[in-house]
mmCIF file of C-alpha atoms in Angstrom:
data_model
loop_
_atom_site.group_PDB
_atom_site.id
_atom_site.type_symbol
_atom_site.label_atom_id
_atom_site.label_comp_id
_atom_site.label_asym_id
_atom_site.label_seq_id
_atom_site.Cartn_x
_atom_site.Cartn_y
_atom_site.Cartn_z
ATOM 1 C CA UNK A 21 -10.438 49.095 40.348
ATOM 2 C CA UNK A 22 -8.369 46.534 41.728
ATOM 3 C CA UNK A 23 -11.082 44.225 42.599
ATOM 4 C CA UNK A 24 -12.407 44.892 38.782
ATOM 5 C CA UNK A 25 -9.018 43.783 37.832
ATOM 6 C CA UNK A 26 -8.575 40.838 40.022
ATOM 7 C CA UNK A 27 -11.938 39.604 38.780
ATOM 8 C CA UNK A 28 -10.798 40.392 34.882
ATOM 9 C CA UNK A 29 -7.715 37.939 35.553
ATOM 10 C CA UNK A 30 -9.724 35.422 37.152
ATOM 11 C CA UNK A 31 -12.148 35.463 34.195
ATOM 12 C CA UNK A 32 -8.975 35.185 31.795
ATOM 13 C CA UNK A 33 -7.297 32.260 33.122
ATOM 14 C CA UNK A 34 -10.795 30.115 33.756
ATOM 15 C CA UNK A 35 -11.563 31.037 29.989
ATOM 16 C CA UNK A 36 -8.277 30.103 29.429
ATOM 17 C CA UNK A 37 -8.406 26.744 31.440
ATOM 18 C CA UNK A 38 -11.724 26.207 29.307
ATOM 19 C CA UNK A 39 -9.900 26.472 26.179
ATOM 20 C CA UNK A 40 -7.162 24.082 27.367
ATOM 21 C CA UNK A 41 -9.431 21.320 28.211
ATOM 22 C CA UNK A 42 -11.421 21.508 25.135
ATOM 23 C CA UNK A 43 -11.075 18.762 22.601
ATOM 24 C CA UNK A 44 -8.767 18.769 19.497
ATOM 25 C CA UNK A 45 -10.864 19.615 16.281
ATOM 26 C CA UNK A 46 -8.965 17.261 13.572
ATOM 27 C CA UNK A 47 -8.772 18.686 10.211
ATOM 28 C CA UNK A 48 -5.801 18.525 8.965
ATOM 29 C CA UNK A 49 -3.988 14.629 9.035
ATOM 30 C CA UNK A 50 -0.667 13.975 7.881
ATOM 31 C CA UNK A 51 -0.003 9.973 7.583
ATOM 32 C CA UNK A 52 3.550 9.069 7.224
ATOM 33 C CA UNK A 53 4.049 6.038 4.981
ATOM 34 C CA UNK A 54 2.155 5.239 1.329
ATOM 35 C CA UNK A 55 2.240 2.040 1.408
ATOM 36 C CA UNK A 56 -1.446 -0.108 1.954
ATOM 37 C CA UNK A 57 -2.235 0.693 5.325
ATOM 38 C CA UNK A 58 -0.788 4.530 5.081
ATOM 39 C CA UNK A 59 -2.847 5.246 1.925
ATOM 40 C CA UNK A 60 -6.236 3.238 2.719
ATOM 41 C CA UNK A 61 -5.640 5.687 6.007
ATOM 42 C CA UNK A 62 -5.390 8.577 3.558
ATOM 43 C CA UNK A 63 -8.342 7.468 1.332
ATOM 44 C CA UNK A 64 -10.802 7.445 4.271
ATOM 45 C CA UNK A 65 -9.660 10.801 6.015
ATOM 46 C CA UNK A 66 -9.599 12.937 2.558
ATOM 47 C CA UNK A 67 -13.301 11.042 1.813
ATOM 48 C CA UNK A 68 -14.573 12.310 5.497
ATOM 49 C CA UNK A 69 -12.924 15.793 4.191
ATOM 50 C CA UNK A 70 -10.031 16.107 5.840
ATOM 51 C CA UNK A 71 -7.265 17.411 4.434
ATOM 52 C CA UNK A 72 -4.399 14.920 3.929
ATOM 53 C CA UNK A 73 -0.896 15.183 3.346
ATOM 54 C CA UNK A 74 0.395 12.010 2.511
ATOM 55 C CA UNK A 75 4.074 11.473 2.713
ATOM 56 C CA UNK A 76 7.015 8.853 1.741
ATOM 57 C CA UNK A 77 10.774 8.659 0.720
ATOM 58 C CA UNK A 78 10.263 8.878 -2.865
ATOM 59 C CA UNK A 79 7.624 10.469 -5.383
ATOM 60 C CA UNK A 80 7.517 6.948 -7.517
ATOM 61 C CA UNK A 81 6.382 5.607 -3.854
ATOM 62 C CA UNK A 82 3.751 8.408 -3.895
ATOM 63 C CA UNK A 83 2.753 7.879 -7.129
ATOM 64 C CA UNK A 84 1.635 4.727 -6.881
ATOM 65 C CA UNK A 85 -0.226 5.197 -3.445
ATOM 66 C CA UNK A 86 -2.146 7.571 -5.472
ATOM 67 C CA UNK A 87 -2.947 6.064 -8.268
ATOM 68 C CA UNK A 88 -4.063 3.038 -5.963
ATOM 69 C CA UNK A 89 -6.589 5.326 -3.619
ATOM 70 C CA UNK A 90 -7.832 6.357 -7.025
ATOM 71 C CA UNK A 91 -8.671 2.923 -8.203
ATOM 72 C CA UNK A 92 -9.648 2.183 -4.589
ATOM 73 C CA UNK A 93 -12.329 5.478 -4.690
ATOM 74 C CA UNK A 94 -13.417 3.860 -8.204
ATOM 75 C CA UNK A 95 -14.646 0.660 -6.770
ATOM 76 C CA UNK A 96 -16.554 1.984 -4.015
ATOM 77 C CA UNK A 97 -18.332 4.482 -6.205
ATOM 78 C CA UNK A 98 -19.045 1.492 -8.473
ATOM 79 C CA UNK A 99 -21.445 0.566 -5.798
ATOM 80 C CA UNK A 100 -22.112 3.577 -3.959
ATOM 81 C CA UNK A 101 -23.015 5.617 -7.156
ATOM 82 C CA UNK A 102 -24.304 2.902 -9.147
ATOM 83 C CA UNK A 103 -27.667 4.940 -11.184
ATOM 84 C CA UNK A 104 -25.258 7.904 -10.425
ATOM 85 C CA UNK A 105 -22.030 7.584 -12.172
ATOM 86 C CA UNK A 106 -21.459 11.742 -12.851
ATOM 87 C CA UNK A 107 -21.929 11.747 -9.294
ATOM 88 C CA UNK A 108 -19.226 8.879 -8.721
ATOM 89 C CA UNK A 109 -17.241 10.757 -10.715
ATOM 90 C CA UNK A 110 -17.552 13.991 -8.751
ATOM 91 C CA UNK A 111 -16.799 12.003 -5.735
ATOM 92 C CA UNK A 112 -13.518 10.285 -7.119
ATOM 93 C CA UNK A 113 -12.471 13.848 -8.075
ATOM 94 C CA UNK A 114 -13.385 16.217 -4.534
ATOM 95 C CA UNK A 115 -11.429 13.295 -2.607
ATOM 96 C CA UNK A 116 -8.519 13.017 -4.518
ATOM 97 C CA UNK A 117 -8.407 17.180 -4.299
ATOM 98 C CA UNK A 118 -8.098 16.819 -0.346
ATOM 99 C CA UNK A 119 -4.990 14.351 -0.928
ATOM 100 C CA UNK A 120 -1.445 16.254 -1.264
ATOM 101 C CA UNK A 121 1.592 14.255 -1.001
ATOM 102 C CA UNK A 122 5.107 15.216 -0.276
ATOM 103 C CA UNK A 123 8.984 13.498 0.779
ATOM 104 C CA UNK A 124 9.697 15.671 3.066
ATOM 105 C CA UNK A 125 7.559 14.899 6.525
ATOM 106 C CA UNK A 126 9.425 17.705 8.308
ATOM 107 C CA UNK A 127 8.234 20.057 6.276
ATOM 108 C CA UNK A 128 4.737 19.503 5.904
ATOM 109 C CA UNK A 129 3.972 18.943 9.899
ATOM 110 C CA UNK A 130 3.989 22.437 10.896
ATOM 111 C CA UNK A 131 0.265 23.214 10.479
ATOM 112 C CA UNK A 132 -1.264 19.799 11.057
ATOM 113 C CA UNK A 133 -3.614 18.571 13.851
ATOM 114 C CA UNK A 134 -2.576 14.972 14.118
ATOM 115 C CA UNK A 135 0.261 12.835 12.462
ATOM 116 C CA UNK A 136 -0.406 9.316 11.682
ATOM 117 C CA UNK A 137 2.470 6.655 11.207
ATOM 118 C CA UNK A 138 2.256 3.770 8.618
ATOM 119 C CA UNK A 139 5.694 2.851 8.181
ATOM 120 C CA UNK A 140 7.981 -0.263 8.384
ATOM 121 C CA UNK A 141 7.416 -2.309 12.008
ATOM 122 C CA UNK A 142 10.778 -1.601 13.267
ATOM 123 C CA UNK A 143 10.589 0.593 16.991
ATOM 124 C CA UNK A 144 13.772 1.717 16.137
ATOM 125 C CA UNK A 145 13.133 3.686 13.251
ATOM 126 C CA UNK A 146 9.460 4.703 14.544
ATOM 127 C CA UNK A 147 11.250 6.411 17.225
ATOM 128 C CA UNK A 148 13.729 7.942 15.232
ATOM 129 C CA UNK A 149 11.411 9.411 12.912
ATOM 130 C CA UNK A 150 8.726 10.901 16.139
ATOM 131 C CA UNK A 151 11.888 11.948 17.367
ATOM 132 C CA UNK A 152 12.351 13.834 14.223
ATOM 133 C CA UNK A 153 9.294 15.566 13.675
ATOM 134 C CA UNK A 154 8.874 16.316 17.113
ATOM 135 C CA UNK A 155 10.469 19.225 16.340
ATOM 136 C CA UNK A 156 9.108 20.719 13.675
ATOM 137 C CA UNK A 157 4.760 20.038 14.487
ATOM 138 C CA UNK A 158 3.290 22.311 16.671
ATOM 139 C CA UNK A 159 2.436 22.317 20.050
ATOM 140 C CA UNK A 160 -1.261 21.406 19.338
ATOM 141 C CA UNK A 161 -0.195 18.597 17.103
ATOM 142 C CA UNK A 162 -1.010 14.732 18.616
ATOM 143 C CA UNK A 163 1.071 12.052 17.199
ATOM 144 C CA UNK A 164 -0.351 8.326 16.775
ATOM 145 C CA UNK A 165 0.784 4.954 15.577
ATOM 146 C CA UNK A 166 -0.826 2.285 12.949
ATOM 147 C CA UNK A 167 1.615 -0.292 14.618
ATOM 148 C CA UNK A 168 -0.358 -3.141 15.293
ATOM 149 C CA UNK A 169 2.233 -4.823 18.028
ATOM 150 C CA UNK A 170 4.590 -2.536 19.286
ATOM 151 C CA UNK A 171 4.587 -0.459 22.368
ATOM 152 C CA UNK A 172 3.146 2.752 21.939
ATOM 153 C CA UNK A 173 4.238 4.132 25.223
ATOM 154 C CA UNK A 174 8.358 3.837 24.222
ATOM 155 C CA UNK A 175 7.115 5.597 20.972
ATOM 156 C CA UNK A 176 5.549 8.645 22.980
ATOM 157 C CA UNK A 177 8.952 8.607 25.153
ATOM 158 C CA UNK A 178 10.636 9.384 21.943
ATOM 159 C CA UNK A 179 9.135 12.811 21.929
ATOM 160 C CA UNK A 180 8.179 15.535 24.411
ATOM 161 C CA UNK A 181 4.524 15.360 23.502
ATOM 162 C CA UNK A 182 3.550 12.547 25.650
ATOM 163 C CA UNK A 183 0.622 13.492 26.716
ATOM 164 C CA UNK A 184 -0.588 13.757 23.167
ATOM 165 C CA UNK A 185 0.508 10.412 21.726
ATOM 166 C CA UNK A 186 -1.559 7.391 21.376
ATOM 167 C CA UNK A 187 -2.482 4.544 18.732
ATOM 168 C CA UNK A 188 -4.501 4.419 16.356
ATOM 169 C CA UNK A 189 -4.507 0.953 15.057
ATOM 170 C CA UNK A 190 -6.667 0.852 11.756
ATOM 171 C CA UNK A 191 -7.381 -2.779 9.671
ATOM 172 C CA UNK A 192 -6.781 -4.035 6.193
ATOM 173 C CA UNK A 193 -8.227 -3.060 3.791
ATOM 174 C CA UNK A 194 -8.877 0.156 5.776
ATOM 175 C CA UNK A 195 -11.453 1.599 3.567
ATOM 176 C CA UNK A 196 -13.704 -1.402 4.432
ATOM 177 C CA UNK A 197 -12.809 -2.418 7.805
ATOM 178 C CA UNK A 198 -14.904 -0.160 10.676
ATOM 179 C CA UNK A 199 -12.921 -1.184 13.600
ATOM 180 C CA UNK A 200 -10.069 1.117 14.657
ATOM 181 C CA UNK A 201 -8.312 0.576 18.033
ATOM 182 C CA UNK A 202 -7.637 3.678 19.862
ATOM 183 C CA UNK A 203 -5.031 3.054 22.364
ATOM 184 C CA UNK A 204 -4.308 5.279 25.188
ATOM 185 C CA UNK A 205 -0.886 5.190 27.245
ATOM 186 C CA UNK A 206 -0.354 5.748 30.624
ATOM 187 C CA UNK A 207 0.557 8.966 29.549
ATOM 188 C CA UNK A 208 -2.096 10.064 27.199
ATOM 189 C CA UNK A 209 -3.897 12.763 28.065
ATOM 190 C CA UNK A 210 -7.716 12.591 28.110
ATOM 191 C CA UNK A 211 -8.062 15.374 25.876
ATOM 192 C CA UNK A 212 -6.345 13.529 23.356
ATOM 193 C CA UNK A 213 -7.809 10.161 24.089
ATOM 194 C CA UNK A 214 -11.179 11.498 23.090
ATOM 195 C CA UNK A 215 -10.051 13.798 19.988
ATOM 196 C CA UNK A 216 -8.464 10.749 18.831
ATOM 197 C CA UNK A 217 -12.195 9.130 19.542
ATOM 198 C CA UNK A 218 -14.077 11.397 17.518
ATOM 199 C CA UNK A 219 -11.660 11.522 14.835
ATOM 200 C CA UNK A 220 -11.871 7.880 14.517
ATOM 201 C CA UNK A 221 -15.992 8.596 14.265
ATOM 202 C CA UNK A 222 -15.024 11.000 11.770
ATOM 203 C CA UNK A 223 -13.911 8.784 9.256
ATOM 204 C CA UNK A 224 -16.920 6.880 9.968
ATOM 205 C CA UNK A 225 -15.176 3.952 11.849
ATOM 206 C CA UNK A 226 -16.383 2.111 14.844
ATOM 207 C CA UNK A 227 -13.358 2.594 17.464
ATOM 208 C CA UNK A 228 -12.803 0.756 20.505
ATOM 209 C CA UNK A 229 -10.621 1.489 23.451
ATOM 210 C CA UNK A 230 -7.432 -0.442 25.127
ATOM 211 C CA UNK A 231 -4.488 0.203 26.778
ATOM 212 C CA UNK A 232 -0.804 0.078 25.950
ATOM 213 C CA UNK A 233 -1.239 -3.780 25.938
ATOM 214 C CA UNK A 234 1.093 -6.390 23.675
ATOM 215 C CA UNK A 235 -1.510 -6.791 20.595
ATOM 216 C CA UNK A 236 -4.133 -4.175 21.912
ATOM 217 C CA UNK A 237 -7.576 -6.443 21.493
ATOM 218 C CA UNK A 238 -7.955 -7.950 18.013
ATOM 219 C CA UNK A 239 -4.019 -8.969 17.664
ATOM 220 C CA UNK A 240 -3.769 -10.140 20.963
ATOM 221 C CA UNK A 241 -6.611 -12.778 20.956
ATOM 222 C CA UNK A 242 -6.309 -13.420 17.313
ATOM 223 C CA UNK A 243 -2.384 -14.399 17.211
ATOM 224 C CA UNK A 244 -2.253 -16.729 19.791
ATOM 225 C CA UNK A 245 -5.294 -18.288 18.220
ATOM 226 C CA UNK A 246 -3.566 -18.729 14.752
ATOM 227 C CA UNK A 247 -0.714 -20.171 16.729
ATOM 228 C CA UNK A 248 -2.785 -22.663 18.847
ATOM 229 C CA UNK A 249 -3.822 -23.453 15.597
ATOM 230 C CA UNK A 250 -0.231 -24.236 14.198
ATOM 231 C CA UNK A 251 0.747 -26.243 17.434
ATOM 232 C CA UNK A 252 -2.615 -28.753 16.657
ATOM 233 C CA UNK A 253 -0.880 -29.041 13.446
ATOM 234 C CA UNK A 254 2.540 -29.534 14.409
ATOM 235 C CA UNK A 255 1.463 -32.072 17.194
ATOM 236 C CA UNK A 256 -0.350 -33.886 13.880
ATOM 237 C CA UNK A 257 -3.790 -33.653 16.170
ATOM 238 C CA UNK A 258 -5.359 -32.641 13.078
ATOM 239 C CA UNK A 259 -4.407 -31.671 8.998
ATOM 240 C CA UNK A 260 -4.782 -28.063 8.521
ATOM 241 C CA UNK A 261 -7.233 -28.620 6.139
ATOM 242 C CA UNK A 262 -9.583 -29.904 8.559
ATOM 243 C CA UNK A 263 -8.652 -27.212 11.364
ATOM 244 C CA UNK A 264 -9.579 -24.699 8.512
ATOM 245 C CA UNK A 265 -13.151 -26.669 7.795
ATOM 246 C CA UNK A 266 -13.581 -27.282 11.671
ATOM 247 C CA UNK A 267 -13.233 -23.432 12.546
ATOM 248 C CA UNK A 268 -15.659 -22.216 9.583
ATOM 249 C CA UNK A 269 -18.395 -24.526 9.802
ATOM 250 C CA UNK A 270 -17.980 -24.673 14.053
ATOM 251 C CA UNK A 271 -16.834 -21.494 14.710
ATOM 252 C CA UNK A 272 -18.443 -19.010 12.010
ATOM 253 C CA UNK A 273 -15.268 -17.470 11.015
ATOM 254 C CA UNK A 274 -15.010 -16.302 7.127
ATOM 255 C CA UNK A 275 -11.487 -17.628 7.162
ATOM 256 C CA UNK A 276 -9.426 -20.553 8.500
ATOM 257 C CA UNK A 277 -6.595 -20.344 10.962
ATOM 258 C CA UNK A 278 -4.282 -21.658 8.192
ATOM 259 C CA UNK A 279 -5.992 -19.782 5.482
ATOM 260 C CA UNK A 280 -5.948 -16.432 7.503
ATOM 261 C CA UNK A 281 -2.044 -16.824 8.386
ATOM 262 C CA UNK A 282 -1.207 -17.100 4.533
ATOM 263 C CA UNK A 283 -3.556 -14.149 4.243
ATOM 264 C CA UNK A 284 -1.720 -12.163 6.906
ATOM 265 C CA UNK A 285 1.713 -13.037 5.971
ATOM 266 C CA UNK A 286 3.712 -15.721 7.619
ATOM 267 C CA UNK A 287 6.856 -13.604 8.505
ATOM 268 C CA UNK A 288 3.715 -10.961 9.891
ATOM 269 C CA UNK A 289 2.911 -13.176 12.188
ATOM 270 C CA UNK A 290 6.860 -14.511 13.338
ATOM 271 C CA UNK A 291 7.919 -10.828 13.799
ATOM 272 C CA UNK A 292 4.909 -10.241 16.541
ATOM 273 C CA UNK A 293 5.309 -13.619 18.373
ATOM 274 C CA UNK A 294 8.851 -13.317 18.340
ATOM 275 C CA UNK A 295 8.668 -10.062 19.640
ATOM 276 C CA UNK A 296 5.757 -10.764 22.217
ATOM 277 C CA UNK A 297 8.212 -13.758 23.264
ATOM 278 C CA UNK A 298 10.992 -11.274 23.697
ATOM 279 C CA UNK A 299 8.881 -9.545 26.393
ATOM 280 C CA UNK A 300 7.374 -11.999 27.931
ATOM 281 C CA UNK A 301 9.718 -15.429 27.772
ATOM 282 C CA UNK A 302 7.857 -17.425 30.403
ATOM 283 C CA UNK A 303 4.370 -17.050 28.408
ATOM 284 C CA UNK A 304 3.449 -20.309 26.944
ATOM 285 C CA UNK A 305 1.325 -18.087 24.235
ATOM 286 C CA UNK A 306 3.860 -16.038 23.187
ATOM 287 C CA UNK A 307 6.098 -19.476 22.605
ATOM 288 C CA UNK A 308 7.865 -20.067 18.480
ATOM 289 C CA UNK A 309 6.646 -22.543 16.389
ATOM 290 C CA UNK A 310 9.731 -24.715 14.653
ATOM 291 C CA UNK A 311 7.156 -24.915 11.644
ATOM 292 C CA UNK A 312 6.483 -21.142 11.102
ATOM 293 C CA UNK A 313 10.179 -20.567 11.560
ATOM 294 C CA UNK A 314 10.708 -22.954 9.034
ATOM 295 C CA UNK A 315 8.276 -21.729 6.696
ATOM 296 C CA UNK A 316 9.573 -18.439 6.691
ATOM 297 C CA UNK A 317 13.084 -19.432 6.695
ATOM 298 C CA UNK A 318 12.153 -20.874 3.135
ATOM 299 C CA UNK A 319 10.578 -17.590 2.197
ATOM 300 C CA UNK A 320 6.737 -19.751 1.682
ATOM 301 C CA UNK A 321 5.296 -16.260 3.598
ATOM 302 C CA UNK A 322 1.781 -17.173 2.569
ATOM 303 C CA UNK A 323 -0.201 -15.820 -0.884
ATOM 304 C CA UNK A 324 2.484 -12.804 -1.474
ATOM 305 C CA UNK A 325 5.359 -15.353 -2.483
ATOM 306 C CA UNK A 326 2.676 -18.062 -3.663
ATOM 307 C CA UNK A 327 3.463 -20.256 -0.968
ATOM 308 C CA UNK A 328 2.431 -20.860 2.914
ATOM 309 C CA UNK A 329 0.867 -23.210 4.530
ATOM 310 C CA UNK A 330 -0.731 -23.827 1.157
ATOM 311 C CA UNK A 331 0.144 -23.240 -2.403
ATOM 312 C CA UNK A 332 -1.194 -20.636 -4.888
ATOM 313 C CA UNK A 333 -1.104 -20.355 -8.436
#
């Protein structure tokens, strides 16, 4: 009898073991901020059919997020469902059903799988807000960040979950870009690491791996690029018309350096130099440029205020 029960609790805790080291099964995704990134990340989990909750401070907020996945859903089925447009229809309509929204992230994290943050670029208030709803998600739960330059590692330390933290970098417009950078901290369990893989799979993305590096892949080869670019300028090496020509017709790219930044934002691209700088002084990459300061000082942030490096209409 006692060898019976010996071998009972033996079973038990290797079952149990087994259980532990199984994989996350993400259904149910809560993403923290409505604005573009936060509700393109919405629009692709609910159309993968997960359930989404997507949350912000204020139901006007909300309101809008939705109504722009729902013109979002319209254009894809406008080519997805051309000879079909009942079906387009029916698609527009069993997505939007998978999309709840709420103000009150606290609330709404107690049965979900993973939490995704979209919010403003500001550590500070990141932390605070994992902090937060540390408390209130499960223990299951794995938290992740859209940040696309900040340390995900001092994010995980704002919680107790640090084993199930990582990033999940995603790229605008997210319901047409495949890449998503999964990025795994020192902490990051592998459990999570690879339940954050097939989630991004999920959705139908194409994810890549990196670790808790300034920039993660695309950001950190691309920026110092774009301000390589700026420098050629500034030294008056070249006009930035001709850098723009030089790199599409030489290079391939779809965009020019100068194009791109007023794409991206100029102040989007001072905040993650500045802060790259910040951590790394003695980096001749991560070095200002007196012209984007200047730029941005002015408020010419690119095709937002109709005014960059060029001027729009």
């Amino acid at each position: 009898m006692a060898f019976a029960t010996r071998h009972f609790v033996r079973a038990a805790s290797s079952a149990a073991a087994t259980a532990a080291a199984k994989k996350l099964i993400i259904k149910h995704v809560t993403v923290i901020g409505g604005g573009l990134m936060g509700a393109g990340i919405a629009q692709v989990a609910a159309t993968s059919g997960h359930a989404v909750v997507l949350v912000d401070q204020s139901e006007e907020i909300l309101k809008k997020s939705t109504k722009g996945i729902e013109e979002s859903l319209k254009r894809v089925t406008k080519k997805k469902f051309a000879d079909k447009p009942e079906a387009g229809a029916e698609f527009v309509e069993k997505t939007l059903k998978n999309i709840t929204t709420s103000t009150d992230a606290g609330a709404v994290v107690h049965s979900t799988d993973l939490v995704i943050e979209a919010i403003v670029e500001n550590l500070e208030v990141k932390n605070e807000l994992f902090k937060r709803l540390d408390k209130f998600a499960p223990e299951r739960t794995i938290f992740a960040s859209n940040t696309s330059s900040l340390p995900i590692t001092q994010m995980a330390n704002s919680t107790t979950r640090q084993d199930r933290f990582g990033g999940l970098h995603f790229f605008n417009p997210v319901p047409m870009m495949k890449l998503v950078e999964v990025i795994k901290t020192p902490m990051t369990s592998q459990k999570t690491f690879e339940s954050l893989m097939d989630f991004s799979k999920a959705l139908g993305k194409s994810p890549v791996s990196c670790k808790d590096t300034p920039g993660f892949v695309v950001n950190r080869l691309l920026v110092p690029y774009l301000m390589e670019a700026v420098r050629l300028f500034e030294r008056g090496d070249a006009s930035k018309e001709d850098i723009d020509v030089a790199m599409k017709l030489g290079a391939g790219y779809p965009m020019g350096p100068f194009e791109l930044l007023d794409y991206v934002g100029l102040d989007t691209t001072k905040y993650i130099i500045d802060g790259w700088h910040a951590l790394e002084p003695n980096n001749p990459l991560f070095a200002p440029s007196p012209l984007l300061n200047k730029l941005v000082q002015e408020k010419k942030l690119g095709k937002k205020t109709g005014e960059g490096f060029y001027k729009y209409k």
